Amino acid sequence: MNQKVRAALLPPQDVGDKVETLMLHPVIKAFLCGSISGTCSTLLFQPLDLLKTRLQTLQPSDHGSRRVGMLAVFLKVVRTESLWGLWKGMSPSIVRCVPGVGIYFGTLYSLKQYFLRGHPPTPLESIMLGMSSRSVAGVCMSPITVIKTRYESGKYGYESIYAALRSIYRSEGHRGLFSGLSATLLRDAPFSGIYLMFYSQTKGLVLHDQLDAVFIPVINFSCGIFAGILASLVTQPADVIKTHMQLSPVKFQWIGQAVTIIFKDYGLRGFFQGSVPRALRRTLMAAMAWTVYEEMMAKMGLKS
């Protein structure tokens, strides 16, 4: 029997239920909202990620006793690779962030619906929700994260993402595709947990019901900035370790070894190389992603 005929024979309530089931599932909506917000923020802030990677991988011999700052690296990239060189690694960044941010927000929405059932999370619940969601996304997108870091370093000449995947798998095996995963999770899971906790708590202090709707995105963005700065500072050393493990998996085989070598070569300061561009990028990117995500979810009639 034709689907329209079947629907016409159903009672009105059953027709409503049938239409509802044909609509997008809320988790898919959350995934799509997260993917769109991730695309926007990735396109804008990719240069900061590239500068962070270049600063973290500078050898002591590259600058002697002088401390090389973000501006010097920026000018060098523009001079030697043109302005578009700042967007090197854009393709793996998009491939990573579009599904990656979608997976994060989709997982987060599912966990909130299952465990909280509409109640606002406590600080501890926010940390656990953020860490769990980011861990799922981090494991899923680990191979693309490795390629993205190598693209940005300027030390690898991969022709495409597929060629990079094939090259890494042939020369380093499946372990190469997941190199630095432990350090990535050590960086991303706490960042997302801490970020979500500060973001949720800061938003909770603001009485949204008494604000004009025009100001709500501004308030959400400001809360995201505050949460991002704090989370970035706490997780910066793990980001440095992750970068070295992904670029030189033979030299940096596990976290303890990486910590020892980095401290020996760079000192304590080495664990905070690239902190300024990373803090700027992660803070602005997370704030923008959450603002766009929440606005889109609200327009779809869903509570984020």
mmCIF file of C-alpha atoms in Angstrom:
data_model
loop_
_atom_site.group_PDB
_atom_site.id
_atom_site.type_symbol
_atom_site.label_atom_id
_atom_site.label_comp_id
_atom_site.label_asym_id
_atom_site.label_seq_id
_atom_site.Cartn_x
_atom_site.Cartn_y
_atom_site.Cartn_z
ATOM 1 C CA MET A 1 0.000 0.000 0.000
ATOM 2 C CA ASN A 2 1.219 3.515 -0.823
ATOM 3 C CA GLN A 3 2.789 5.325 2.156
ATOM 4 C CA LYS A 4 0.534 8.391 1.698
ATOM 5 C CA VAL A 5 -2.555 6.167 1.622
ATOM 6 C CA ARG A 6 -1.462 4.390 4.804
ATOM 7 C CA ALA A 7 -0.887 7.748 6.503
ATOM 8 C CA ALA A 8 -4.348 8.945 5.421
ATOM 9 C CA LEU A 9 -5.986 5.868 7.010
ATOM 10 C CA LEU A 10 -4.226 6.414 10.340
ATOM 11 C CA PRO A 11 -5.924 8.347 13.183
ATOM 12 C CA PRO A 12 -4.682 11.962 13.564
ATOM 13 C CA GLN A 13 -2.507 11.141 16.592
ATOM 14 C CA ASP A 14 -0.830 8.256 14.748
ATOM 15 C CA VAL A 15 -0.202 10.511 11.750
ATOM 16 C CA GLY A 16 1.552 12.999 14.038
ATOM 17 C CA ASP A 17 3.717 10.261 15.504
ATOM 18 C CA LYS A 18 4.536 8.981 12.009
ATOM 19 C CA VAL A 19 5.605 12.439 10.814
ATOM 20 C CA GLU A 20 7.700 12.906 13.947
ATOM 21 C CA THR A 21 9.589 9.668 13.320
ATOM 22 C CA LEU A 22 10.376 10.782 9.747
ATOM 23 C CA MET A 23 12.018 13.972 11.008
ATOM 24 C CA LEU A 24 15.700 14.119 11.893
ATOM 25 C CA HIS A 25 16.618 12.542 15.207
ATOM 26 C CA PRO A 26 17.736 15.132 17.817
ATOM 27 C CA VAL A 27 21.189 13.526 18.016
ATOM 28 C CA ILE A 28 21.593 13.930 14.234
ATOM 29 C CA LYS A 29 20.518 17.556 14.576
ATOM 30 C CA ALA A 30 23.132 18.058 17.300
ATOM 31 C CA PHE A 31 25.729 16.415 15.031
ATOM 32 C CA LEU A 32 24.850 18.722 12.122
ATOM 33 C CA CYS A 33 24.870 21.847 14.302
ATOM 34 C CA GLY A 34 28.249 20.863 15.724
ATOM 35 C CA SER A 35 29.679 20.149 12.275
ATOM 36 C CA ILE A 36 28.608 23.528 10.904
ATOM 37 C CA SER A 37 29.956 25.387 13.939
ATOM 38 C CA GLY A 38 33.232 23.443 13.672
ATOM 39 C CA THR A 39 33.600 24.340 9.985
ATOM 40 C CA CYS A 40 33.165 28.073 10.640
ATOM 41 C CA SER A 41 35.662 28.183 13.499
ATOM 42 C CA THR A 42 38.229 26.007 11.687
ATOM 43 C CA LEU A 43 38.268 28.225 8.606
ATOM 44 C CA LEU A 44 38.809 31.342 10.699
ATOM 45 C CA PHE A 45 41.417 30.130 13.177
ATOM 46 C CA GLN A 46 43.568 27.650 11.210
ATOM 47 C CA PRO A 47 46.533 30.122 11.000
ATOM 48 C CA LEU A 48 46.792 30.169 14.798
ATOM 49 C CA ASP A 49 47.014 26.375 14.865
ATOM 50 C CA LEU A 50 49.783 26.384 12.261
ATOM 51 C CA LEU A 51 51.771 29.017 14.204
ATOM 52 C CA LYS A 52 51.360 26.966 17.374
ATOM 53 C CA THR A 53 52.722 23.828 15.696
ATOM 54 C CA ARG A 54 55.688 25.706 14.191
ATOM 55 C CA LEU A 55 56.571 27.282 17.553
ATOM 56 C CA GLN A 56 56.398 23.924 19.337
ATOM 57 C CA THR A 57 58.720 22.242 16.830
ATOM 58 C CA LEU A 58 61.440 24.920 16.689
ATOM 59 C CA GLN A 59 64.828 23.396 17.411
ATOM 60 C CA PRO A 60 67.152 25.205 19.864
ATOM 61 C CA SER A 61 69.658 25.567 17.010
ATOM 62 C CA ASP A 62 67.054 27.453 14.976
ATOM 63 C CA HIS A 63 67.227 30.503 17.172
ATOM 64 C CA GLY A 64 70.211 30.100 19.483
ATOM 65 C CA SER A 65 69.639 31.917 22.753
ATOM 66 C CA ARG A 66 67.002 34.225 21.234
ATOM 67 C CA ARG A 67 63.397 33.583 22.018
ATOM 68 C CA VAL A 68 61.343 33.392 18.828
ATOM 69 C CA GLY A 69 57.826 34.758 19.183
ATOM 70 C CA MET A 70 54.590 34.261 17.317
ATOM 71 C CA LEU A 71 55.051 37.398 15.194
ATOM 72 C CA ALA A 72 58.495 36.263 13.965
ATOM 73 C CA VAL A 73 57.118 32.860 12.924
ATOM 74 C CA PHE A 74 54.135 34.538 11.280
ATOM 75 C CA LEU A 75 56.384 36.803 9.178
ATOM 76 C CA LYS A 76 58.641 33.893 8.230
ATOM 77 C CA VAL A 77 55.708 31.785 7.011
ATOM 78 C CA VAL A 78 54.268 34.667 4.979
ATOM 79 C CA ARG A 79 57.701 35.490 3.511
ATOM 80 C CA THR A 80 58.670 31.936 2.559
ATOM 81 C CA GLU A 81 55.283 30.299 1.882
ATOM 82 C CA SER A 82 53.014 33.286 1.037
ATOM 83 C CA LEU A 83 49.967 34.407 2.998
ATOM 84 C CA TRP A 84 48.093 31.238 2.032
ATOM 85 C CA GLY A 85 50.840 29.252 3.760
ATOM 86 C CA LEU A 86 49.111 30.133 7.031
ATOM 87 C CA TRP A 87 46.258 27.864 5.952
ATOM 88 C CA LYS A 88 48.517 24.858 5.268
ATOM 89 C CA GLY A 89 46.851 21.781 6.703
ATOM 90 C CA MET A 90 43.405 23.229 5.991
ATOM 91 C CA SER A 91 42.104 20.102 4.235
ATOM 92 C CA PRO A 92 42.899 17.666 7.092
ATOM 93 C CA SER A 93 41.659 20.277 9.572
ATOM 94 C CA ILE A 94 38.292 20.402 7.824
ATOM 95 C CA VAL A 95 38.151 16.603 7.469
ATOM 96 C CA ARG A 96 38.961 16.332 11.178
ATOM 97 C CA CYS A 97 36.837 19.124 12.615
ATOM 98 C CA VAL A 98 33.635 18.799 10.597
ATOM 99 C CA PRO A 99 32.850 15.234 11.707
ATOM 100 C CA GLY A 100 34.958 15.559 14.874
ATOM 101 C CA VAL A 101 33.045 18.494 16.349
ATOM 102 C CA GLY A 102 29.816 16.879 15.168
ATOM 103 C CA ILE A 103 30.714 13.634 16.955
ATOM 104 C CA TYR A 104 31.590 15.621 20.095
ATOM 105 C CA PHE A 105 28.320 17.552 20.227
ATOM 106 C CA GLY A 106 26.253 14.538 19.150
ATOM 107 C CA THR A 107 27.806 12.379 21.881
ATOM 108 C CA LEU A 108 27.468 15.172 24.438
ATOM 109 C CA TYR A 109 23.781 15.638 23.604
ATOM 110 C CA SER A 110 23.143 11.883 23.877
ATOM 111 C CA LEU A 111 24.908 11.636 27.244
ATOM 112 C CA LYS A 112 23.027 14.646 28.594
ATOM 113 C CA GLN A 113 19.690 13.167 27.546
ATOM 114 C CA TYR A 114 20.528 9.780 29.034
ATOM 115 C CA PHE A 115 22.097 10.830 32.351
ATOM 116 C CA LEU A 116 20.726 14.301 33.153
ATOM 117 C CA ARG A 117 17.201 14.042 31.714
ATOM 118 C CA GLY A 118 16.789 17.815 31.477
ATOM 119 C CA HIS A 119 18.485 18.757 34.752
ATOM 120 C CA PRO A 120 21.454 21.186 34.716
ATOM 121 C CA PRO A 121 24.769 19.374 35.281
ATOM 122 C CA THR A 122 26.820 19.716 38.455
ATOM 123 C CA PRO A 123 30.493 20.767 38.039
ATOM 124 C CA LEU A 124 31.641 17.130 38.335
ATOM 125 C CA GLU A 125 29.011 15.960 35.848
ATOM 126 C CA SER A 126 30.117 18.662 33.398
ATOM 127 C CA ILE A 127 33.731 17.476 33.632
ATOM 128 C CA MET A 128 32.759 13.836 33.064
ATOM 129 C CA LEU A 129 30.416 14.676 30.157
ATOM 130 C CA GLY A 130 33.021 16.848 28.456
ATOM 131 C CA MET A 131 35.835 14.332 28.894
ATOM 132 C CA SER A 132 33.743 11.386 27.678
ATOM 133 C CA SER A 133 32.450 13.200 24.584
ATOM 134 C CA ARG A 134 35.893 14.464 23.598
ATOM 135 C CA SER A 135 37.479 11.039 24.126
ATOM 136 C CA VAL A 136 35.011 9.455 21.684
ATOM 137 C CA ALA A 137 35.696 12.155 19.084
ATOM 138 C CA GLY A 138 39.471 12.015 19.706
ATOM 139 C CA VAL A 139 39.741 8.273 19.107
ATOM 140 C CA CYS A 140 37.568 8.432 15.974
ATOM 141 C CA MET A 141 39.578 11.267 14.391
ATOM 142 C CA SER A 142 43.096 10.339 15.587
ATOM 143 C CA PRO A 143 44.522 9.409 12.120
ATOM 144 C CA ILE A 144 43.392 12.734 10.665
ATOM 145 C CA THR A 145 44.845 14.572 13.675
ATOM 146 C CA VAL A 146 48.251 12.994 12.990
ATOM 147 C CA ILE A 147 48.117 14.055 9.326
ATOM 148 C CA LYS A 148 46.966 17.577 10.247
ATOM 149 C CA THR A 149 49.901 18.056 12.624
ATOM 150 C CA ARG A 150 52.383 16.819 10.024
ATOM 151 C CA TYR A 151 50.917 19.076 7.333
ATOM 152 C CA GLU A 152 51.223 22.100 9.620
ATOM 153 C CA SER A 153 54.819 21.334 10.612
ATOM 154 C CA GLY A 154 56.056 21.830 7.042
ATOM 155 C CA LYS A 155 58.334 18.787 7.434
ATOM 156 C CA TYR A 156 56.251 16.359 5.395
ATOM 157 C CA GLY A 157 55.366 16.566 1.700
ATOM 158 C CA TYR A 158 52.162 14.545 1.487
ATOM 159 C CA GLU A 159 50.246 15.058 -1.769
ATOM 160 C CA SER A 160 46.825 14.402 -0.286
ATOM 161 C CA ILE A 161 45.093 13.075 2.819
ATOM 162 C CA TYR A 162 44.694 9.652 1.207
ATOM 163 C CA ALA A 163 48.377 9.594 0.215
ATOM 164 C CA ALA A 164 49.318 10.560 3.774
ATOM 165 C CA LEU A 165 47.172 7.777 5.271
ATOM 166 C CA ARG A 166 48.692 5.236 2.890
ATOM 167 C CA SER A 167 52.258 6.448 3.493
ATOM 168 C CA ILE A 168 51.940 6.394 7.278
ATOM 169 C CA TYR A 169 50.291 2.971 7.283
ATOM 170 C CA ARG A 170 52.962 1.473 5.015
ATOM 171 C CA SER A 171 55.941 2.905 6.885
ATOM 172 C CA GLU A 172 54.677 2.941 10.491
ATOM 173 C CA GLY A 173 51.721 0.552 10.554
ATOM 174 C CA HIS A 174 48.442 1.226 12.340
ATOM 175 C CA ARG A 175 50.389 2.505 15.354
ATOM 176 C CA GLY A 176 51.572 5.434 13.249
ATOM 177 C CA LEU A 177 47.990 6.460 12.535
ATOM 178 C CA PHE A 178 47.330 6.604 16.273
ATOM 179 C CA SER A 179 50.685 8.028 17.370
ATOM 180 C CA GLY A 180 50.279 10.542 20.165
ATOM 181 C CA LEU A 181 46.742 9.339 20.915
ATOM 182 C CA SER A 182 47.440 9.036 24.641
ATOM 183 C CA ALA A 183 48.833 12.584 24.750
ATOM 184 C CA THR A 184 45.943 13.817 22.579
ATOM 185 C CA LEU A 185 43.399 12.395 25.016
ATOM 186 C CA LEU A 186 45.466 13.734 27.924
ATOM 187 C CA ARG A 187 45.128 17.152 26.306
ATOM 188 C CA ASP A 188 41.620 17.113 24.822
ATOM 189 C CA ALA A 189 39.651 15.215 27.463
ATOM 190 C CA PRO A 190 40.667 17.487 30.389
ATOM 191 C CA PHE A 191 40.317 20.578 28.161
ATOM 192 C CA SER A 192 36.748 19.683 27.222
ATOM 193 C CA GLY A 193 35.860 18.657 30.776
ATOM 194 C CA ILE A 194 37.283 21.817 32.324
ATOM 195 C CA TYR A 195 35.862 23.970 29.534
ATOM 196 C CA LEU A 196 32.348 22.556 29.861
ATOM 197 C CA MET A 197 32.451 22.935 33.652
ATOM 198 C CA PHE A 198 33.517 26.601 33.554
ATOM 199 C CA TYR A 199 31.187 27.329 30.616
ATOM 200 C CA SER A 200 28.156 25.760 32.299
ATOM 201 C CA GLN A 201 28.870 27.373 35.661
ATOM 202 C CA THR A 202 29.531 30.810 34.174
ATOM 203 C CA LYS A 203 26.366 30.630 32.081
ATOM 204 C CA GLY A 204 24.446 29.572 35.176
ATOM 205 C CA LEU A 205 25.424 32.810 36.901
ATOM 206 C CA VAL A 206 23.826 34.848 34.112
ATOM 207 C CA LEU A 207 20.057 35.212 34.227
ATOM 208 C CA HIS A 208 19.223 34.553 30.562
ATOM 209 C CA ASP A 209 15.482 34.999 31.211
ATOM 210 C CA GLN A 210 16.045 38.661 32.048
ATOM 211 C CA LEU A 211 18.213 39.385 28.990
ATOM 212 C CA ASP A 212 17.185 40.595 25.572
ATOM 213 C CA ALA A 213 17.524 37.791 23.000
ATOM 214 C CA VAL A 214 20.018 39.922 21.060
ATOM 215 C CA PHE A 215 22.531 39.782 23.929
ATOM 216 C CA ILE A 216 22.382 36.028 24.592
ATOM 217 C CA PRO A 217 24.931 35.079 21.858
ATOM 218 C CA VAL A 218 27.285 37.773 23.201
ATOM 219 C CA ILE A 219 26.957 36.417 26.745
ATOM 220 C CA ASN A 220 27.499 32.833 25.537
ATOM 221 C CA PHE A 221 30.597 33.911 23.578
ATOM 222 C CA SER A 222 32.001 35.766 26.612
ATOM 223 C CA CYS A 223 31.453 32.748 28.846
ATOM 224 C CA GLY A 224 33.237 30.632 26.230
ATOM 225 C CA ILE A 225 36.239 32.987 26.170
ATOM 226 C CA PHE A 226 36.626 32.819 29.950
ATOM 227 C CA ALA A 227 36.304 29.024 30.033
ATOM 228 C CA GLY A 228 38.687 28.565 27.081
ATOM 229 C CA ILE A 229 41.533 30.592 28.592
ATOM 230 C CA LEU A 230 41.491 28.606 31.828
ATOM 231 C CA ALA A 231 41.234 25.231 30.075
ATOM 232 C CA SER A 232 44.015 26.089 27.576
ATOM 233 C CA LEU A 233 46.519 27.012 30.269
ATOM 234 C CA VAL A 234 45.930 23.775 32.199
ATOM 235 C CA THR A 235 46.356 21.500 29.152
ATOM 236 C CA GLN A 236 49.208 23.287 27.309
ATOM 237 C CA PRO A 237 52.022 20.839 28.323
ATOM 238 C CA ALA A 238 49.988 17.879 27.006
ATOM 239 C CA ASP A 239 49.587 19.656 23.669
ATOM 240 C CA VAL A 240 53.362 20.091 23.310
ATOM 241 C CA ILE A 241 53.927 16.407 24.123
ATOM 242 C CA LYS A 242 51.243 15.397 21.608
ATOM 243 C CA THR A 243 52.828 17.436 18.818
ATOM 244 C CA HIS A 244 56.287 15.892 19.307
ATOM 245 C CA MET A 245 54.895 12.348 19.517
ATOM 246 C CA GLN A 246 52.950 12.755 16.266
ATOM 247 C CA LEU A 247 55.833 14.324 14.344
ATOM 248 C CA SER A 248 58.582 11.984 15.588
ATOM 249 C CA PRO A 249 56.946 8.744 16.799
ATOM 250 C CA VAL A 250 60.260 6.860 16.717
ATOM 251 C CA LYS A 251 62.014 9.386 18.969
ATOM 252 C CA PHE A 252 59.018 10.039 21.252
ATOM 253 C CA GLN A 253 57.469 6.606 21.805
ATOM 254 C CA TRP A 254 55.623 7.184 25.075
ATOM 255 C CA ILE A 255 54.650 10.119 27.271
ATOM 256 C CA GLY A 256 57.327 9.686 29.949
ATOM 257 C CA GLN A 257 60.077 9.545 27.333
ATOM 258 C CA ALA A 258 58.668 12.609 25.573
ATOM 259 C CA VAL A 259 58.582 14.587 28.832
ATOM 260 C CA THR A 260 62.211 13.719 29.548
ATOM 261 C CA ILE A 261 63.481 14.666 26.074
ATOM 262 C CA ILE A 262 61.503 17.907 25.885
ATOM 263 C CA PHE A 263 62.741 18.996 29.315
ATOM 264 C CA LYS A 264 66.323 18.104 28.394
ATOM 265 C CA ASP A 265 66.226 19.978 25.058
ATOM 266 C CA TYR A 266 64.079 22.983 25.957
ATOM 267 C CA GLY A 267 63.776 23.151 29.727
ATOM 268 C CA LEU A 268 60.529 23.844 31.563
ATOM 269 C CA ARG A 269 59.729 26.612 29.074
ATOM 270 C CA GLY A 270 59.508 23.989 26.319
ATOM 271 C CA PHE A 271 56.200 22.712 27.708
ATOM 272 C CA PHE A 272 54.616 26.110 27.084
ATOM 273 C CA GLN A 273 55.915 26.772 23.573
ATOM 274 C CA GLY A 274 53.109 27.919 21.319
ATOM 275 C CA SER A 275 50.854 28.680 24.278
ATOM 276 C CA VAL A 276 49.777 32.106 22.989
ATOM 277 C CA PRO A 277 48.491 31.054 19.527
ATOM 278 C CA ARG A 278 47.011 27.868 20.989
ATOM 279 C CA ALA A 279 45.181 29.719 23.753
ATOM 280 C CA LEU A 280 43.874 32.233 21.213
ATOM 281 C CA ARG A 281 42.765 29.546 18.777
ATOM 282 C CA ARG A 282 41.255 27.094 21.261
ATOM 283 C CA THR A 283 39.527 29.861 23.199
ATOM 284 C CA LEU A 284 38.070 31.665 20.188
ATOM 285 C CA MET A 285 37.276 28.428 18.349
ATOM 286 C CA ALA A 286 35.500 26.831 21.318
ATOM 287 C CA ALA A 287 33.607 30.029 22.134
ATOM 288 C CA MET A 288 32.498 30.452 18.532
ATOM 289 C CA ALA A 289 31.615 26.772 18.106
ATOM 290 C CA TRP A 290 29.459 26.755 21.244
ATOM 291 C CA THR A 291 27.773 30.054 20.340
ATOM 292 C CA VAL A 292 26.880 28.897 16.808
ATOM 293 C CA TYR A 293 25.869 25.449 18.109
ATOM 294 C CA GLU A 294 23.528 26.826 20.769
ATOM 295 C CA GLU A 295 21.942 29.339 18.384
ATOM 296 C CA MET A 296 21.287 26.619 15.786
ATOM 297 C CA MET A 297 19.941 24.196 18.381
ATOM 298 C CA ALA A 298 17.593 26.897 19.697
ATOM 299 C CA LYS A 299 16.283 27.546 16.167
ATOM 300 C CA MET A 300 15.609 23.810 15.833
ATOM 301 C CA GLY A 301 13.674 23.871 19.085
ATOM 302 C CA LEU A 302 16.192 21.762 21.019
ATOM 303 C CA LYS A 303 17.855 22.493 24.351
ATOM 304 C CA SER A 304 21.647 22.229 24.071
#
